[in-house]
Amino acid sequence: MDQWILKVDNVSKQYRLGQIGGTTLRDELQRLSAKLRGKDDPTKQIGTRTYTNGESFMALDGISFDVKKGERIGIIGHNGAGKSTLLKLISRVTAPTTGKISLNGRVACMLEVGTGFHGELTGRENIYMNGAILGMRKKEIDDKIESIIAFSECRQFIDTPVKRYSSGMYVKLAFSVASHLDSEIMIMDEVLAVGDMAFQKKCLEKMSDVSKEEGRTILYVSHNMNTIRQLCNRCIVLDRGHLVFDGSVEKGISCYLNTAITVATEVDLSRFKRLSYLQKKDARFLYAKYPQRETNVFEREETIFLELRWINNKEINNLGLRIVIYDSQETHLCATFCYDFYSGKKGEKCEVKLKLDFSCLSPGNYQSYYVFFTINEYGGNEDIDQVRGLDFTIDDPKGVGKLAWRTDAWGHFELPPPMIMEMRNI
Amino acid sequence: MENNQKFNIEITSEHKLLDLHLKETFQYRDLIFLFVKRDFTALYKQTILGPLWAIIQPLFTTIVYTIIFGNLAKLTTTDVAGEYVIPSFLFYMSGNICWEYFQSTLHATSNTFLNNRAIMGKVYYPRLVAPISTALSGLISFAIQLILFFIIVAIYFIKGGSSICLTPMLLLVPLLILQMVILSVGFGIIVSSVTTKYRDLAMAVGFGLGLWRYGCPIAYGLSIVPERYLCPYMLNPMSPVVTTFRYAVFGFGYFNLGQYLISWIISGFVFFIGLILFSRIERTFMDTI
């Protein structure tokens, strides 16, 4: 059972920058004649490995990983990280510059909206076409055409030329064909983005079903972390052609979002790069600290003390302070407020010591943002300054008879336990 | 976990010279069939006359040829000088339908990579499927024209007054068609491979084909060509095809076995070079196109 289905072994892909082709016929002839005479390439810069007419660029640089049958791998990374190049190599659209990819079985590829469809043909004819492009035999499609049509939700329009379809219907049809292919490896590149929410959900469910039941392997590229979380059980993070992480989904996502929780107990906020909308420079945070602590890990019931320092650039009235808590995936969780806690003169530096009650937060890693705000004449909120403050971790001092907290199932808060008012046998 | 597990597909940067994926291409024969069907149905969608257009086009070209080259310019329509008659309409039509097929297939296959880059950039299937299906869908129109041509030949034959006669040479026709397929696809895939990098050739092809037509005995009979130029003239692989086609259908004309075999060798060579170039380019053409 534990069989490798895909082995990517030290694969690199090099592109040349600049003009497409990056070379002229004359250069190429010179290079060829030099090669035939056994001389050095005359178009090559001395002492380099690159050509004069365009520097090379490694879209992928020494990527290696192995995939077992039935794994559902999410591939994430910023634009230009090499995700699509990797998928192109695996689906044999283009060849690697060095390295080797070995795989077992067929590779099915979800197509972008419209590619592989011919507008003049009907939906039914296009199912056959698209299936054949993906490597299905006509007989296979005959067997599956009914369930493909049913899944696509396009039965009403199936004998209409697809040029009259909406883009959503295109995707539904394309996905239905691909998902019914008996391919061992399935590649999806950001394609579910067009379908509506219900269809997206249906697709993800279908994908995890076929993966779990038939042991199909899925490679899924997306910028939508939630779908990655729903579908995948392993995560690969690429960054500028390098594989920077390979492992569990949650860790991969936080590696990608670069939201790794820091352990600092004090931070200099004066150099923090403020967002551009913070036009009013009335007050600026300078410094934050958890006083008399060596770590930023707190026990669950523990009170947290926080020191903040700031400077007034103007005379300030009725300044408010807000502390917003995020989880490690940058989801806004909750906030706490001090209204009208300070008014002061220009140039004053102040320090405040706060006592925070975060006892309802479940164990986990958190980020905090500190915000100064005032209430404007219309009663609305007006931000004065906003900085990313100190991270903190709530540790789980599991009490006797209590369960370890499960964030994925129970969320981030534990509310106070319900009070039992009355209980009797009936 | 065993390390030397067998994999059925290996993707590397190395490339074998003769790795043509022919077996794989055969596995995708359903796709070839569907592409042919697609090309044919899409071509005549939203037309009133439909496949009749396949007939109208060569018919009118032939009529114009008959008027201009036959009646006005009075070019000869015999391949060898002698006492026999071919109706000039049949003469021009035979050359035109052969050339039309050759030209359209070459032109269409020479755009294989350019026209299909959207789909080829996303999914792998044996790239050779595209030119093969193009050549086959061209054959459908050619078959329609050929049937019309044979009907007209039969009419002239029954009417009498011409020297047309049935000979066993008629059996050469399928072989000639095969040669045209191989030759046009061969040239087409060479051009398509080179145009992934240099688009110049695509420009040259459209215009070169227009000129090439006059290097073949289509608008004039072969007997117009001086004896000493005959050998180099027949090195043009389409010339023996056209004259042999006429010889096979009409039962007389010009046929030289040596020249015909040489044209087969040239066709085979072009096709083979095309296959090698094509399989070389198909692996990375997405990067340069």
XYZ file of C-alpha atoms in Angstrom:
715
model
C 0.000 0.000 0.000
C 2.769 2.386 0.892
C 3.800 2.910 -2.673
C 5.433 5.933 -4.133
C 3.326 7.222 -6.961
C 5.327 10.294 -7.776
C 8.982 11.000 -7.200
C 10.395 14.412 -7.928
C 14.118 14.158 -7.798
C 16.268 17.285 -7.717
C 14.302 18.978 -10.471
C 15.270 22.388 -11.804
C 13.758 24.475 -14.525
C 15.622 27.331 -16.063
C 14.156 30.095 -18.148
C 15.995 32.797 -19.950
C 14.968 36.325 -19.150
C 14.422 39.030 -21.677
C 13.072 38.623 -25.155
C 11.262 35.380 -25.707
C 13.710 32.976 -27.204
C 16.373 35.327 -25.941
C 18.551 34.637 -28.926
C 18.782 35.357 -32.613
C 19.392 33.041 -35.494
C 22.813 34.601 -35.981
C 23.828 33.890 -32.394
C 22.544 30.410 -32.708
C 24.525 29.755 -35.898
C 27.669 31.158 -34.307
C 27.143 28.963 -31.302
C 26.548 25.936 -33.480
C 29.614 26.471 -35.640
C 31.754 27.050 -32.558
C 30.424 23.843 -31.072
C 31.232 21.940 -34.250
C 34.771 23.294 -34.275
C 35.106 22.456 -30.623
C 35.624 26.037 -29.513
C 34.076 28.086 -26.780
C 30.687 29.594 -27.318
C 31.392 33.061 -28.741
C 28.113 34.506 -27.487
C 28.852 33.471 -23.940
C 30.124 35.965 -21.441
C 33.570 35.123 -20.227
C 33.508 33.435 -16.890
C 29.775 33.031 -16.639
C 27.335 30.323 -17.384
C 24.663 32.582 -18.796
C 24.117 33.957 -22.259
C 24.646 37.604 -23.073
C 21.219 37.958 -24.550
C 19.276 37.289 -21.430
C 20.083 36.225 -17.963
C 18.815 32.915 -16.817
C 16.231 32.526 -14.150
C 15.601 29.440 -12.105
C 11.860 28.949 -11.877
C 12.535 25.796 -9.903
C 15.801 25.055 -8.209
C 16.556 21.580 -6.971
C 13.099 20.493 -5.876
C 12.782 17.005 -4.431
C 9.842 15.308 -2.813
C 8.016 12.000 -2.920
C 4.320 11.394 -2.932
C 2.555 8.299 -1.742
C -0.619 6.902 -3.208
C -3.711 8.662 -1.911
C -2.019 11.732 -0.530
C -3.712 15.067 -1.044
C -1.050 17.679 -1.361
C -1.626 21.387 -1.255
C 1.028 23.432 -3.000
C 1.214 27.022 -1.844
C 3.549 29.896 -2.399
C 3.543 33.502 -3.504
C 3.179 34.450 -7.141
C 6.286 33.400 -9.017
C 7.234 30.769 -6.493
C 7.174 28.079 -9.167
C 3.904 26.323 -8.393
C 2.585 26.336 -11.917
C 5.962 25.440 -13.353
C 6.092 22.441 -11.090
C 2.662 21.319 -12.208
C 3.629 21.857 -15.833
C 6.613 19.605 -15.411
C 4.581 16.912 -13.710
C 1.885 17.044 -16.366
C 4.590 16.811 -19.058
C 3.759 20.079 -20.730
C 7.391 21.034 -20.676
C 10.572 19.228 -19.727
C 12.821 19.988 -16.741
C 16.262 21.475 -17.284
C 17.826 19.003 -14.902
C 16.547 16.303 -12.629
C 14.027 13.569 -12.992
C 10.337 13.097 -12.320
C 9.049 9.554 -12.155
C 5.410 8.706 -11.852
C 3.013 5.848 -12.072
C -0.259 6.002 -13.909
C -2.093 8.716 -15.673
C -2.061 12.381 -14.809
C -5.281 14.319 -15.163
C -5.179 18.027 -15.284
C -7.986 20.413 -14.566
C -8.076 22.872 -17.396
C -8.481 26.587 -17.238
C -11.827 27.982 -18.219
C -12.415 27.291 -21.878
C -9.206 25.577 -22.899
C -9.947 22.247 -24.447
C -13.463 23.235 -25.297
C -14.556 24.054 -28.784
C -17.258 26.679 -28.839
C -19.138 25.266 -31.794
C -19.556 21.825 -30.291
C -22.289 20.923 -27.844
C -21.683 20.177 -24.204
C -21.978 16.461 -24.844
C -19.499 16.513 -27.718
C -17.137 18.570 -25.616
C -17.298 16.032 -22.814
C -16.031 13.438 -25.256
C -13.376 15.797 -26.607
C -12.183 16.890 -23.213
C -12.165 13.350 -21.907
C -10.118 12.192 -24.867
C -7.643 15.019 -24.383
C -7.219 13.843 -20.807
C -6.514 10.362 -22.092
C -9.858 8.613 -21.682
C -10.991 6.097 -24.239
C -14.347 6.586 -25.893
C -15.744 3.515 -24.165
C -14.819 4.850 -20.735
C -16.616 8.079 -21.447
C -19.660 6.213 -22.740
C -19.850 4.453 -19.399
C -19.560 7.631 -17.405
C -21.335 10.210 -19.497
C -24.514 10.060 -17.418
C -22.807 10.700 -14.130
C -20.635 13.393 -15.703
C -23.700 15.237 -16.943
C -25.448 14.806 -13.613
C -22.469 16.143 -11.702
C -22.033 19.130 -13.989
C -25.596 20.359 -13.298
C -25.808 21.303 -16.993
C -28.181 18.638 -18.249
C -30.622 21.187 -19.591
C -27.972 22.729 -21.829
C -25.994 19.642 -22.699
C -26.957 19.664 -26.365
C -26.361 23.381 -26.824
C -23.071 24.646 -28.267
C -20.827 25.632 -25.389
C -20.173 29.053 -26.869
C -23.522 29.964 -25.366
C -22.491 28.772 -21.891
C -21.611 31.020 -18.999
C -18.107 30.743 -17.610
C -19.438 29.022 -14.516
C -21.000 26.301 -16.631
C -17.730 25.881 -18.496
C -15.916 25.185 -15.267
C -18.573 22.855 -13.996
C -18.414 20.828 -17.167
C -14.622 20.785 -17.236
C -14.389 19.765 -13.622
C -16.968 17.030 -14.045
C -14.999 15.463 -16.864
C -11.687 15.625 -15.061
C -13.035 14.295 -11.797
C -14.495 11.259 -13.528
C -11.213 10.296 -15.074
C -9.646 7.226 -13.536
C -6.320 8.928 -13.257
C -3.967 8.081 -10.485
C -2.750 11.645 -10.150
C -4.997 14.634 -10.358
C -3.711 18.167 -10.770
C -5.786 21.222 -9.995
C -4.443 24.695 -10.451
C -6.636 27.336 -8.891
C -9.574 26.271 -10.992
C -12.365 26.095 -8.517
C -12.247 29.853 -8.271
C -14.938 30.364 -10.873
C -17.695 28.052 -9.729
C -20.171 29.291 -7.151
C -19.736 28.418 -3.507
C -22.066 25.446 -3.621
C -20.255 23.944 -6.578
C -16.861 24.608 -5.018
C -17.966 22.743 -1.956
C -19.285 19.904 -4.074
C -15.978 19.703 -5.953
C -13.916 19.598 -2.802
C -16.113 16.893 -1.378
C -15.905 14.921 -4.597
C -12.143 15.283 -4.606
C -11.680 14.094 -1.069
C -14.125 11.260 -1.694
C -12.288 9.905 -4.702
C -9.025 10.359 -2.916
C -10.131 8.484 0.165
C -12.128 5.760 -1.553
C -10.066 5.092 -4.648
C -6.689 6.138 -3.313
C -6.181 8.874 -5.863
C -3.416 11.344 -5.416
C -4.213 15.020 -5.648
C -1.924 17.960 -6.232
C -3.794 21.140 -5.532
C -2.538 24.674 -6.035
C -4.516 27.474 -4.502
C -4.228 30.778 -2.754
C -7.329 30.007 -0.794
C -6.083 28.599 2.481
C -9.488 27.394 3.535
C -9.851 25.059 0.577
C -6.324 23.818 1.185
C -7.308 23.086 4.754
C -10.458 21.287 3.709
C -8.938 19.144 1.007
C -5.318 18.456 1.731
C -3.509 16.325 4.234
C -0.029 17.491 3.355
C 1.362 20.808 2.323
C 4.324 21.912 0.254
C 5.460 25.518 0.347
C 7.519 26.920 -2.490
C 9.410 30.167 -2.383
C 11.264 31.545 -5.403
C 11.899 28.116 -6.815
C 12.920 26.469 -3.581
C 11.006 24.046 -1.483
C 10.878 25.691 1.920
C 8.432 23.473 3.726
C 7.002 19.997 3.379
C 4.746 18.690 6.095
C 1.474 19.247 7.856
C -1.106 21.608 6.413
C -1.392 24.000 9.346
C 2.337 24.447 9.703
C 2.691 24.866 5.964
C 0.056 27.569 5.887
C 1.596 29.522 8.709
C 4.981 29.138 7.065
C 3.504 30.562 3.865
C 1.686 33.406 5.590
C 4.896 34.142 7.415
C 2.980 34.511 10.619
C 5.231 32.380 12.689
C 4.635 33.496 16.254
C 7.586 35.278 17.801
C 8.668 34.774 21.360
C 9.739 38.352 22.144
C 8.568 39.928 25.386
C 9.341 43.481 24.326
C 9.258 45.312 21.049
C 10.332 48.683 19.688
C 7.341 50.096 17.878
C 8.764 53.459 16.773
C 10.151 52.024 13.543
C 7.114 49.915 12.733
C 5.986 50.662 9.175
C 2.522 52.177 9.498
C -0.194 51.620 6.931
C -0.703 54.543 4.584
C -4.222 55.353 5.727
C -2.918 56.493 9.092
C -2.612 60.120 7.989
C -2.976 61.794 11.368
C 0.284 61.513 13.224
C -1.213 62.746 16.500
C 0.125 59.879 18.570
C 2.602 57.131 17.879
C 3.341 53.959 19.793
C 6.970 53.663 20.838
C 7.398 50.505 22.819
C 5.556 47.544 24.268
C 6.601 45.041 26.896
C 5.301 42.225 29.043
C 6.941 43.354 32.306
C 8.999 40.944 34.363
C 8.561 38.002 32.022
C 11.072 35.797 30.306
C 8.676 34.294 27.783
C 5.427 35.345 26.140
C 3.787 32.057 27.078
C 1.020 32.531 29.554
C -1.001 30.036 31.492
C -4.648 30.083 30.760
C -5.974 31.630 33.927
C -3.010 33.930 34.349
C -3.492 37.672 34.183
C -1.381 39.363 31.566
C 0.310 42.669 32.236
C 1.281 44.910 29.366
C 3.286 48.113 29.296
C 2.858 50.548 26.440
C 4.782 53.760 25.704
C 3.844 56.382 23.184
C 4.503 59.993 22.206
C 2.083 62.819 21.465
C 2.847 64.807 18.357
C -0.135 67.083 18.960
C -2.470 67.976 21.723
C -4.798 65.041 22.143
C -8.209 64.677 23.676
C -10.133 61.554 24.519
C -7.738 59.032 23.031
C -8.984 55.454 22.971
C -6.946 52.252 22.920
C -8.018 49.037 21.274
C -6.224 45.718 21.335
C -7.225 43.384 18.532
C -6.394 39.697 18.715
C -5.679 37.602 15.634
C -4.947 33.940 15.392
C -1.881 32.677 13.576
C -3.745 32.625 10.261
C -4.548 36.324 10.564
C -8.191 35.721 11.307
C -9.613 38.551 13.415
C -10.838 37.018 16.613
C -11.795 39.658 19.119
C -10.899 43.031 20.549
C -10.818 44.827 23.828
C -11.281 48.565 24.353
C -10.276 51.417 26.635
C -12.423 54.442 25.775
C -11.313 58.015 26.494
C -8.460 56.907 28.677
C -6.092 59.747 27.963
C -5.791 63.396 26.994
C -2.467 65.157 26.822
C -0.298 67.966 25.475
C 1.994 68.060 22.492
C 5.353 66.378 22.933
C 4.405 64.379 25.989
C 5.702 60.842 26.315
C 3.549 58.495 28.312
C 3.581 55.011 29.664
C 0.626 52.912 30.707
C 0.485 49.573 32.434
C -2.505 47.444 31.556
C -3.962 44.331 33.115
C -5.534 42.074 30.511
C -8.043 39.287 31.024
C -7.739 36.764 28.204
C -9.008 33.833 30.202
C -11.680 32.988 27.641
C -9.072 32.495 24.898
C -8.410 28.860 24.210
C -4.845 27.545 24.160
C -2.958 28.526 21.022
C -0.792 31.158 19.393
C -2.076 34.678 18.983
C -1.035 37.955 17.470
C -2.125 41.299 18.798
C -2.485 44.693 17.211
C -2.524 47.897 19.215
C -4.681 50.698 17.877
C -5.123 54.311 19.028
C -8.409 55.783 17.968
C -10.690 58.708 18.606
C -14.380 59.098 18.111
C -15.055 61.766 15.510
C -17.895 64.282 15.492
C -20.203 61.850 13.694
C -19.721 59.215 16.333
C -17.531 57.084 14.065
C -14.192 55.476 14.676
C -11.049 57.205 13.495
C -7.766 55.338 13.764
C -4.732 57.356 14.830
C -2.105 54.660 14.954
C -1.972 50.940 14.451
C 0.965 48.608 15.056
C 1.523 44.915 15.293
C 2.226 44.327 18.936
C 3.592 41.459 20.923
C 2.542 37.928 20.130
C 1.602 35.613 22.911
C 0.873 31.982 23.472
C -1.749 30.651 25.800
C -0.567 27.405 27.255
C -2.883 24.601 28.140
C -2.552 23.697 31.799
C -4.981 20.831 31.403
C -6.816 20.546 34.685
C -7.720 17.226 36.198
C -10.612 15.691 34.265
C -10.490 18.298 31.513
C -9.893 17.712 27.839
C -7.046 19.089 25.797
C -8.432 21.975 23.772
C -9.121 21.293 20.076
C -9.017 24.540 18.139
C -10.058 22.953 14.826
C -13.307 21.699 16.305
C -14.093 24.033 19.187
C -12.725 27.351 18.021
C -10.748 29.968 19.866
C -12.874 30.782 22.879
C -14.013 28.950 25.884
C -16.968 30.734 27.354
C -17.602 30.553 31.079
C -19.282 27.233 31.898
C -23.059 27.274 32.069
C -24.357 27.630 35.577
C -26.491 24.722 36.665
C -29.579 26.176 38.215
C -31.568 23.086 38.889
C -31.312 19.396 38.200
C -33.658 16.576 39.014
C -34.734 13.143 37.872
C -37.884 13.013 35.737
C 10.366 1.364 1.340
C 12.008 -0.066 -1.752
C 14.008 2.462 -3.652
C 14.148 0.846 -7.039
C 10.427 0.776 -7.618
C 9.393 0.774 -11.277
C 7.664 3.817 -12.701
C 5.857 3.816 -15.985
C 6.602 7.411 -16.880
C 9.882 9.158 -16.376
C 10.326 12.795 -17.209
C 13.883 13.982 -17.581
C 15.824 16.516 -19.542
C 17.417 13.861 -21.701
C 15.952 13.040 -25.025
C 16.445 10.076 -27.274
C 16.732 10.939 -30.955
C 14.204 8.369 -32.094
C 11.771 8.609 -29.215
C 8.710 9.408 -31.304
C 5.914 8.324 -28.906
C 4.258 6.385 -31.709
C 2.804 3.789 -29.371
C 1.355 6.445 -27.141
C -0.043 8.273 -30.132
C -1.822 5.103 -31.119
C -3.374 4.890 -27.654
C -4.879 8.306 -28.238
C -6.582 7.245 -31.477
C -9.977 8.174 -30.082
C -8.701 11.687 -29.649
C -7.554 11.757 -33.273
C -11.002 10.652 -34.335
C -12.671 13.288 -32.159
C -10.389 16.023 -33.452
C -11.250 15.058 -37.021
C -14.929 15.132 -36.179
C -14.523 18.467 -34.438
C -12.661 20.030 -37.345
C -15.237 18.833 -39.796
C -18.351 19.848 -37.860
C -16.881 23.157 -36.720
C -15.835 24.030 -40.265
C -19.342 23.961 -41.662
C -21.269 25.165 -38.595
C -23.579 28.060 -39.384
C -23.141 27.696 -43.138
C -26.077 27.080 -45.446
C -24.276 25.023 -48.064
C -22.225 23.019 -45.555
C -19.883 20.419 -47.071
C -20.921 21.613 -50.534
C -18.240 24.237 -50.045
C -15.682 21.460 -50.404
C -16.949 21.043 -53.985
C -17.615 24.642 -54.904
C -14.086 25.772 -54.266
C -12.143 23.424 -56.593
C -14.927 23.576 -59.155
C -14.640 27.321 -59.541
C -10.851 27.283 -59.453
C -10.920 24.738 -62.236
C -13.350 26.787 -64.291
C -11.132 29.832 -63.957
C -8.068 27.761 -64.886
C -9.847 26.365 -67.927
C -10.723 29.845 -69.102
C -7.417 31.569 -68.364
C -4.755 28.925 -68.924
C -6.664 26.766 -71.387
C -8.705 29.142 -73.533
C -6.829 32.431 -73.230
C -3.197 31.412 -72.708
C -3.684 28.164 -74.631
C -1.132 26.256 -72.532
C -0.798 22.611 -73.409
C -2.712 20.096 -71.305
C -0.699 17.042 -72.290
C 2.020 15.465 -70.223
C 3.674 13.750 -73.188
C 3.414 15.022 -76.751
C 1.179 12.775 -78.809
C -2.142 12.179 -80.465
C -4.506 12.012 -77.550
C -7.026 14.253 -75.896
C -7.768 14.987 -72.280
C -10.647 17.372 -71.723
C -8.882 20.424 -70.312
C -11.466 20.710 -67.534
C -10.479 17.282 -66.215
C -6.820 18.094 -66.584
C -7.040 21.211 -64.439
C -9.360 19.653 -61.917
C -7.064 16.665 -61.321
C -4.125 18.943 -60.582
C -6.169 21.338 -58.507
C -7.712 18.885 -56.088
C -4.342 17.225 -55.431
C -2.613 20.520 -54.908
C -5.450 21.927 -52.833
C -5.173 19.034 -50.414
C -1.401 19.260 -50.219
C -1.429 22.983 -49.711
C -4.186 23.156 -47.109
C -2.762 20.284 -45.074
C 0.727 21.703 -45.110
C -0.575 25.088 -44.115
C -2.750 23.756 -41.320
C -0.129 21.437 -39.844
C 2.493 24.148 -39.978
C 0.442 26.008 -37.371
C 0.087 23.032 -35.032
C 1.980 24.505 -32.095
C 0.854 28.068 -32.565
C -2.834 27.266 -32.783
C -2.901 24.719 -30.002
C -0.621 26.403 -27.503
C -3.449 27.206 -25.100
C -4.433 23.601 -24.656
C -0.951 22.185 -25.108
C 0.297 24.532 -22.421
C -2.068 22.973 -19.934
C -2.293 19.295 -20.579
C -0.181 16.574 -22.072
C -1.282 14.418 -24.929
C 0.980 13.129 -27.690
C 1.520 16.248 -29.758
C 1.589 14.278 -32.982
C -2.153 13.771 -32.561
C -2.771 17.319 -33.748
C -1.064 17.194 -37.191
C -2.350 13.687 -37.836
C -5.925 14.680 -37.199
C -5.481 17.816 -39.306
C -4.286 15.693 -42.216
C -7.172 13.280 -41.772
C -9.838 15.943 -41.600
C -8.405 17.402 -44.806
C -8.879 13.981 -46.339
C -12.627 14.205 -45.827
C -12.900 17.263 -48.062
C -10.484 15.642 -50.473
C -12.623 12.522 -50.616
C -15.698 14.575 -51.465
C -13.777 16.310 -54.234
C -12.382 13.027 -55.476
C -15.849 11.518 -55.750
C -17.046 14.517 -57.721
C -13.965 14.239 -59.907
C -14.575 10.569 -60.649
C -18.208 11.305 -61.494
C -17.093 13.879 -64.041
C -14.463 11.486 -65.401
C -17.156 8.833 -65.781
C -19.395 11.262 -67.630
C -16.635 12.086 -70.096
C -15.788 8.393 -70.405
C -19.355 7.405 -71.288
C -19.798 10.335 -73.611
C -16.674 9.225 -75.497
C -14.539 11.443 -77.701
C -11.655 11.474 -75.250
C -8.786 9.043 -74.823
C -9.662 8.134 -71.214
C -9.429 4.424 -70.510
C -9.438 2.233 -67.423
C -6.147 0.601 -66.515
C -4.841 -1.284 -63.482
C -2.796 1.822 -62.760
C -5.921 3.168 -61.060
C -4.841 1.096 -58.078
C -1.999 3.565 -57.587
C -4.446 6.242 -56.401
C -4.511 5.189 -52.701
C -0.724 5.067 -52.722
C -0.587 8.555 -54.188
C -2.959 9.853 -51.554
C -0.805 8.310 -48.830
C 2.229 9.984 -50.334
C 0.507 13.350 -50.331
C -0.419 12.896 -46.673
C 3.132 11.993 -45.711
C 4.658 14.783 -47.731
C 2.338 17.530 -46.529
C 2.473 16.438 -42.878
C 6.251 16.071 -43.114
C 6.742 19.588 -44.402
C 4.053 20.893 -42.063
C 5.597 19.572 -38.873
C 9.052 20.752 -39.891
C 7.662 24.237 -40.341
C 5.652 24.049 -37.116
C 8.727 22.947 -35.160
C 10.867 25.742 -36.502
C 8.172 28.392 -36.081
C 8.070 27.825 -32.330
C 11.189 29.939 -32.293
C 11.307 31.836 -35.569
C 8.005 33.007 -36.898
C 9.543 34.007 -40.246
C 8.878 30.625 -41.701
C 5.149 30.904 -41.107
C 5.169 34.024 -43.254
C 7.228 32.324 -45.938
C 4.984 29.287 -46.069
C 1.798 31.019 -47.169
C 3.596 32.877 -49.887
C 5.934 30.038 -50.848
C 3.026 27.657 -51.359
C 1.472 30.093 -53.817
C 4.662 30.009 -55.864
C 5.263 26.313 -55.466
C 2.001 25.617 -57.280
C 3.591 26.904 -60.474
C 6.524 24.556 -60.012
C 4.133 21.646 -60.460
C 2.406 20.638 -63.692
C -0.995 21.933 -62.640
C -1.605 24.965 -64.806
C 0.244 23.440 -67.752
C 1.098 20.011 -69.118
C 4.438 18.408 -68.453
C 5.268 18.358 -72.161
C 5.940 22.095 -71.961
C 8.999 21.430 -69.787
C 12.190 21.093 -71.889
C 13.776 17.648 -71.846
C 17.026 18.720 -70.148
C 15.181 20.374 -67.258
C 12.898 17.405 -66.749
C 15.128 15.630 -64.226
C 15.584 18.571 -61.800
C 11.931 19.499 -62.370
C 10.781 16.082 -61.253
C 12.839 16.341 -58.076
C 10.013 18.512 -56.803
C 8.200 15.689 -55.009
C 4.756 16.990 -55.911
C 5.419 16.887 -59.701
C 5.587 13.093 -60.025
C 2.585 12.837 -57.704
C 0.467 15.035 -59.935
C 1.547 13.445 -63.227
C 1.244 9.925 -61.875
C -2.200 10.737 -60.514
C -3.288 11.782 -64.013
C -1.657 8.723 -65.513
C -3.493 6.472 -63.076
C -6.900 8.065 -63.591
C -6.878 8.730 -67.319
C -4.992 5.591 -68.262
C -2.241 7.343 -70.180
C 0.193 10.199 -69.753
C 3.598 10.488 -68.181
C 4.947 7.892 -65.795
C 8.563 7.272 -64.895
C 9.072 4.636 -62.228
C 12.521 5.914 -61.253
C 11.318 9.459 -60.741
C 8.271 8.238 -58.873
C 10.399 6.164 -56.500
C 12.736 9.096 -55.914
C 9.778 11.261 -54.998
C 8.726 8.586 -52.494
C 12.192 8.583 -50.998
C 12.116 12.363 -50.695
C 8.674 12.232 -49.101
C 9.762 9.589 -46.632
C 12.904 11.521 -45.776
C 10.993 14.760 -45.205
C 8.477 12.964 -43.020
C 11.185 11.295 -40.967
C 13.115 14.515 -40.447
C 9.827 16.140 -39.489
C 9.098 13.466 -36.891
C 12.522 13.809 -35.294
C 12.369 17.592 -35.206
C 8.825 17.528 -33.917
C 9.530 15.126 -31.079
C 12.524 17.230 -30.114
C 10.633 20.468 -30.058
C 7.412 19.216 -28.473
C 9.040 18.707 -25.097
C 9.931 22.314 -24.468
C 8.153 24.373 -27.087
C 5.988 25.958 -24.410
C 9.048 27.832 -23.170
C 9.912 29.451 -26.464
C 6.656 29.856 -28.332
